[in-house]
Tab-separated table of C-alpha atoms in Angstrom:
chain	number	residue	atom	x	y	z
H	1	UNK	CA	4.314	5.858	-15.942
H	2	UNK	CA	2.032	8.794	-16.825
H	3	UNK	CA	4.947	10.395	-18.660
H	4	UNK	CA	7.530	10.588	-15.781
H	5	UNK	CA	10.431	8.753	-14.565
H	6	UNK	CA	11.476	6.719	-11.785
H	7	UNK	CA	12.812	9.867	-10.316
H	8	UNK	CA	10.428	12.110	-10.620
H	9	UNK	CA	8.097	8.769	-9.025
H	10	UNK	CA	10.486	8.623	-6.091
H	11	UNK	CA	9.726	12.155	-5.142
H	12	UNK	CA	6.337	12.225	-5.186
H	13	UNK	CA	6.341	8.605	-2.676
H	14	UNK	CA	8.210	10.851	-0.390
H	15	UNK	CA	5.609	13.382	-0.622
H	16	UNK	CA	3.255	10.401	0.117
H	17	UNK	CA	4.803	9.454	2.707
H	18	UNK	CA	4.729	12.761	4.319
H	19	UNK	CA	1.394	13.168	3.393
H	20	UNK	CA	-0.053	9.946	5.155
H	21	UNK	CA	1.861	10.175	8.518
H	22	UNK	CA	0.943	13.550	8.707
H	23	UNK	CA	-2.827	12.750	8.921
H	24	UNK	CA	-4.863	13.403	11.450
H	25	UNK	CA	-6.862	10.171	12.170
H	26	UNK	CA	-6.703	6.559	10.619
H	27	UNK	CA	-9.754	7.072	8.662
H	28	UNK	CA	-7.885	10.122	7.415
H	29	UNK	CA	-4.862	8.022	6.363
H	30	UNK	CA	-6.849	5.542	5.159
H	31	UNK	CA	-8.511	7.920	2.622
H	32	UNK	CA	-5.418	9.615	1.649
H	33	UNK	CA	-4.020	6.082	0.887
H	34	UNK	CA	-6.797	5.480	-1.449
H	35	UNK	CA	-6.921	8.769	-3.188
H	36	UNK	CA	-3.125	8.843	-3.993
H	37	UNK	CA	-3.634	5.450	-5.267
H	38	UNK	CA	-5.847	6.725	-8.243
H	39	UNK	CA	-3.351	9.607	-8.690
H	40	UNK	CA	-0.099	7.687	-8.769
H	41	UNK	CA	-0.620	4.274	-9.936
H	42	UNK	CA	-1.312	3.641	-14.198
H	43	UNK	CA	-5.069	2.825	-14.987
H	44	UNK	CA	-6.432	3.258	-11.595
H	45	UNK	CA	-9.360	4.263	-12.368
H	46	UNK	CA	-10.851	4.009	-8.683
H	47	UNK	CA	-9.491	1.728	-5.506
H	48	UNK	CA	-10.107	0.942	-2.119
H	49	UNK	CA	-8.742	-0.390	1.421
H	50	UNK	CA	-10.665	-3.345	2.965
H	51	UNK	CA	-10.093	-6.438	6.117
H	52	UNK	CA	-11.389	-9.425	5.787
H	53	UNK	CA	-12.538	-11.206	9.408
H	54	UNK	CA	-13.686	-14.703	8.582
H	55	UNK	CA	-16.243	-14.327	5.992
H	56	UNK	CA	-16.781	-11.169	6.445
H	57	UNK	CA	-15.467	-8.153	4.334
H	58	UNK	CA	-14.987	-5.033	5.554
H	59	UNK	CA	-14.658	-1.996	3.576
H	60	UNK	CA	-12.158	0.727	5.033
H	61	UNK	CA	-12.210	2.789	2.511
H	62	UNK	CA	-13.120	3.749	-1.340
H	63	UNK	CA	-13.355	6.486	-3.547
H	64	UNK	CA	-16.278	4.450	-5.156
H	65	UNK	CA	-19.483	2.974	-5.017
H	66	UNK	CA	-17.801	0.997	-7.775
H	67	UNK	CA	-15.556	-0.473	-4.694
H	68	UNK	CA	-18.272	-0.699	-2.710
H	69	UNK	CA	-20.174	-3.085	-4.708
H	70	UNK	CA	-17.029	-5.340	-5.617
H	71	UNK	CA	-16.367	-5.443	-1.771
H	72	UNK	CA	-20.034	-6.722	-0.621
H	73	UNK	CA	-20.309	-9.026	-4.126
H	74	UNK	CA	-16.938	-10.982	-2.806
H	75	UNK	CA	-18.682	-11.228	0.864
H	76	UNK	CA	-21.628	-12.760	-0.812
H	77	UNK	CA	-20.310	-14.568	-2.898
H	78	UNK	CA	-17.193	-15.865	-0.574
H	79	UNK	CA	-15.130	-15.782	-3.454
H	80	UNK	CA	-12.909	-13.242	-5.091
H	81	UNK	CA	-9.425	-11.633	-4.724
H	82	UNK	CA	-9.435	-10.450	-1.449
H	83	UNK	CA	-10.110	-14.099	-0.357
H	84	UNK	CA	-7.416	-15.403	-2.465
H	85	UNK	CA	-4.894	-13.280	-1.096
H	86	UNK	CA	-5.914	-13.818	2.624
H	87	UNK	CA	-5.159	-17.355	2.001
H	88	UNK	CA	-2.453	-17.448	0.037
H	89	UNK	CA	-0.858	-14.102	1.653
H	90	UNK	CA	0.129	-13.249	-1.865
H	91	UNK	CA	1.408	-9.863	-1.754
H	92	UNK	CA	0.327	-8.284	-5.380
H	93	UNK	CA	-2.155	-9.975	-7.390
H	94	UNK	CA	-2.931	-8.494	-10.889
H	95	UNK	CA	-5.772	-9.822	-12.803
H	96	UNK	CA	-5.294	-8.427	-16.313
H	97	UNK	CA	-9.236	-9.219	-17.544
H	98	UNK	CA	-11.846	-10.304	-15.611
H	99	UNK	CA	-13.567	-12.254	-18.816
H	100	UNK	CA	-10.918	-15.012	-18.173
H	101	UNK	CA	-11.104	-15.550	-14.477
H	102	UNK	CA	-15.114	-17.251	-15.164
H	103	UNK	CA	-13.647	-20.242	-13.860
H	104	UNK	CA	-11.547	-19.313	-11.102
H	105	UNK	CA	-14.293	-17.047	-9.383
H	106	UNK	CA	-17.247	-18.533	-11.240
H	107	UNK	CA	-20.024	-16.441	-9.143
H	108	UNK	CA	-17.809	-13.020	-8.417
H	109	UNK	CA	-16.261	-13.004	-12.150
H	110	UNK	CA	-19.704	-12.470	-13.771
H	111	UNK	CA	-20.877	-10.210	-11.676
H	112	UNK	CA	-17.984	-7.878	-11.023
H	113	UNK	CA	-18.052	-7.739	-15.026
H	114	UNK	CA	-21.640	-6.492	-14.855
H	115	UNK	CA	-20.566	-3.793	-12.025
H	116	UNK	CA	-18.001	-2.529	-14.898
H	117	UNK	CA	-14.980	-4.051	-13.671
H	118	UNK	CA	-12.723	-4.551	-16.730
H	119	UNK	CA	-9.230	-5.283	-14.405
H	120	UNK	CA	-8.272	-4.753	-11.071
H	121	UNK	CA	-5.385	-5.911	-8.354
H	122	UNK	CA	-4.917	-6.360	-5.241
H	123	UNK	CA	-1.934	-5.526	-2.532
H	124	UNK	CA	-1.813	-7.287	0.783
H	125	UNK	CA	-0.586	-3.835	3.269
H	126	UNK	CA	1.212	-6.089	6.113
H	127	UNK	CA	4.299	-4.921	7.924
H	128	UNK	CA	6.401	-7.755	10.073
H	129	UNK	CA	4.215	-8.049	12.806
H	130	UNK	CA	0.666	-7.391	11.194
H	131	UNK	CA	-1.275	-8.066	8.099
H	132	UNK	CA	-3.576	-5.082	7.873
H	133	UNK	CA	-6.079	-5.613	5.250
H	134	UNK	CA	-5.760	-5.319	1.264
H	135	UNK	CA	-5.595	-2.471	-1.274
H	136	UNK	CA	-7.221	-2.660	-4.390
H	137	UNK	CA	-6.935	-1.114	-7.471
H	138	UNK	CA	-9.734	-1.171	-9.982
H	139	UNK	CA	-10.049	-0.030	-13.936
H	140	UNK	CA	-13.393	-0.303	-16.425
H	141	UNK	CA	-10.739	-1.520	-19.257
H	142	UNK	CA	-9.201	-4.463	-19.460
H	143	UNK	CA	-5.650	-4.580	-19.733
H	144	UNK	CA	-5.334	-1.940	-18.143
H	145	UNK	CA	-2.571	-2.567	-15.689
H	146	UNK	CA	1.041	-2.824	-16.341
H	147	UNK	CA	4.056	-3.983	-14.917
H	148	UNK	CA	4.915	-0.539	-13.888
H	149	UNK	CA	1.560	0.048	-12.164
H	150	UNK	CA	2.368	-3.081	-10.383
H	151	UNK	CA	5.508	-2.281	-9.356
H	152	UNK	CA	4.272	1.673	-8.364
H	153	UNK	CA	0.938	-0.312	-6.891
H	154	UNK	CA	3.690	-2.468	-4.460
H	155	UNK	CA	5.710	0.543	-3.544
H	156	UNK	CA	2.427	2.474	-2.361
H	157	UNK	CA	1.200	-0.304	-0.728
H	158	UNK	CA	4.649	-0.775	1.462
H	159	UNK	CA	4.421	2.817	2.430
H	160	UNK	CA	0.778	2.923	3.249
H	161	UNK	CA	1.020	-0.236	5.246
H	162	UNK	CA	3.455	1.573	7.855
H	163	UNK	CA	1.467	4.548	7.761
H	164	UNK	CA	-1.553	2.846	8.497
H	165	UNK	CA	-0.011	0.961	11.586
H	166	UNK	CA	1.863	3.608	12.508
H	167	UNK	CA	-1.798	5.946	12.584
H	168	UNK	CA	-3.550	2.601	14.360
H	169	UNK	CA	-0.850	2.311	16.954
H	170	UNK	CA	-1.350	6.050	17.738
H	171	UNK	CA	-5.116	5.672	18.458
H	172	UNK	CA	-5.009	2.633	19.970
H	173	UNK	CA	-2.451	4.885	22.267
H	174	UNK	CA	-4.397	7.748	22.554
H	175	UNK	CA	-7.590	5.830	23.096
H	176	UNK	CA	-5.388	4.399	26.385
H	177	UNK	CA	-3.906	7.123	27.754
H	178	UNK	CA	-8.171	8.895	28.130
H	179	UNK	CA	-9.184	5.700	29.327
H	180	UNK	CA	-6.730	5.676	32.208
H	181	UNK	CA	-7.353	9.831	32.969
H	182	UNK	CA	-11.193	8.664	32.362
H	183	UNK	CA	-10.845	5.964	35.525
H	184	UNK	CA	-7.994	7.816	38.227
H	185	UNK	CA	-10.833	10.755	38.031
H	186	UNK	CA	-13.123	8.039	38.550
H	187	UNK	CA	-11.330	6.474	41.333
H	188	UNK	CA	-10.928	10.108	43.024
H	189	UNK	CA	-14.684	10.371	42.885
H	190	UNK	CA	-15.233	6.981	44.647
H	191	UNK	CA	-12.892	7.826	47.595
H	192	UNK	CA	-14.282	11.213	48.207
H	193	UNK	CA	-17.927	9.934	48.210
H	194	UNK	CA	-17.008	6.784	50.390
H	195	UNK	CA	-14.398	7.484	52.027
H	196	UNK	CA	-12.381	4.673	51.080
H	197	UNK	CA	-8.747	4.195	49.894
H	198	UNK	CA	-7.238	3.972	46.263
H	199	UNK	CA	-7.428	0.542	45.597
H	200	UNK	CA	-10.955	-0.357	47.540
H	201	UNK	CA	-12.064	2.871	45.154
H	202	UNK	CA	-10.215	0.637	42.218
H	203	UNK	CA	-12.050	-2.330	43.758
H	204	UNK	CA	-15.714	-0.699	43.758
H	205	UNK	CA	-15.387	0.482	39.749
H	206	UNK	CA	-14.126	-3.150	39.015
H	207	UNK	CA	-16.953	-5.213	40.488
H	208	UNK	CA	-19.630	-2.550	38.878
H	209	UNK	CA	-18.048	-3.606	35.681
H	210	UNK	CA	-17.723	-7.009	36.001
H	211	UNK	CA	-21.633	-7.013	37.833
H	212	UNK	CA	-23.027	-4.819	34.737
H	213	UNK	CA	-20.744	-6.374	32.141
H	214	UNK	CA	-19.600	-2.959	31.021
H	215	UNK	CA	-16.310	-1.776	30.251
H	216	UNK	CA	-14.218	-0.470	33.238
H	217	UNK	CA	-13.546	2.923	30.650
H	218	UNK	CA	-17.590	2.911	30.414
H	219	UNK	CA	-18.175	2.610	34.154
H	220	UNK	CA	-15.403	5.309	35.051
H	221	UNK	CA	-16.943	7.556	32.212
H	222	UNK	CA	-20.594	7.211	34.019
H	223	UNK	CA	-19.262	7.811	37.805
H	224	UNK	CA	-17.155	11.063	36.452
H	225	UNK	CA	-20.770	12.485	34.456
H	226	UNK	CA	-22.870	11.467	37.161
H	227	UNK	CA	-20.894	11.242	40.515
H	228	UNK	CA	-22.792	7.448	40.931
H	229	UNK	CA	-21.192	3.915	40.856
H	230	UNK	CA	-23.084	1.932	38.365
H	231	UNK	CA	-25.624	-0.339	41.196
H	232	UNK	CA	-23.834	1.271	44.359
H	233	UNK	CA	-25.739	2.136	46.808
């Protein structure tokens, strides 16, 4: 393990751990969880964070072009380990040379050999409740990947995967609580221009919405700038 014991490994997670719930934004955490990945884990030469919606692959993060270009080959080719462990929900999946995986991923094996891709794996981040999107860890050699940088690999991936939900929860709450400032200024606005009470004030911002098929946030944001109701009169 890079010349260090378990020990010394288990003190540096912690700092991880500090590290990535002390970030400021998910795309922050989700960076941080990428870098550390290339510092802590054996033969990681490069990795990235991705989600995978249907066919579609969505890169979250790299510290790459290398990633990058394995991410979008997989989409096009709708083959590859991200798709594997989506439906198999394997949590670590280490492929130790991509010359002998021709047959299992016969159009993203050749390829991803030509982008330089000697070995890689992959690490499903999912907490209880959520699966989150996939990890992946890449190297220009093959054979590059041991047990231990599967094991280290697993034990980032645990700790990033709370991180990560814990950093998605927060915007998700953050991204709330201004939506609901955004429409009770709104709402004041309405009933001092018309005169009307909370909930017919409520009532006007709702039907502009639903009439304009615009977000409720969107429509309270526009009265607050502007001081107009979205097609009022």
């Amino acid at each position: 393990m890079r010349d260090r014991t378990w020990e010394e490994f288990a003190t540096q997670l912690a700092g991880v751990a500090r590290d990535l719930l002390a970030q400021e934004s998910v795309q922050d955490t989700l960076d941080r969880i990428a870098e550390h990945c290339v510092e802590l884990v054996d033969g990681c030469e490069t990795a990235g964070i991705l989600s995978l919606e249907g066919s579609g692959v969505h890169t979250l993060s790299a510290t790459s072009s290398l990633v990058y270009e394995s991410d979008r080959l997989q989409e096009k080719s709708g083959e590859g380990p991200c798709f594997d462990a989506a439906r198999t929900g394997e949590a670590v999946l280490r492929i130790r040379d991509m010359t002998t995986w021709t047959e299992h991923w016969p159009v993203y094996t050749p390829r991803a050999r030509e982008l330089g891709i000697g070995s890689m794996m992959g690490f499903l981040l999912y907490t209880r409740t959520d699966t989150l999107g996939a990890l992946n860890v890449y190297s220009t050699r093959p054979d590059a990947f041991t047990e231990a940088s599967e094991h280290v690999g697993w034990l980032l991936a645990s700790h990033a995967a709370v991180a990560f939900s814990s950093a998605r929860t927060h915007e998700q709450l953050q991204t709330a609580m201004g939506s609901r400032h955004t429409i009770g200024a709104a709402v004041g606005v309405v009933m001092e221009r018309y005169g009307i009470t909370e909930d017919q004030a409520f009532a006007v911002l709702t039907k502009s919405s639903q009439d304009h098929n615009t977000k409720l946030r969107d429509v309270a944001r526009t009265v607050t700038e502007t001081g107009k109701v979205p097609g009022a009169k």
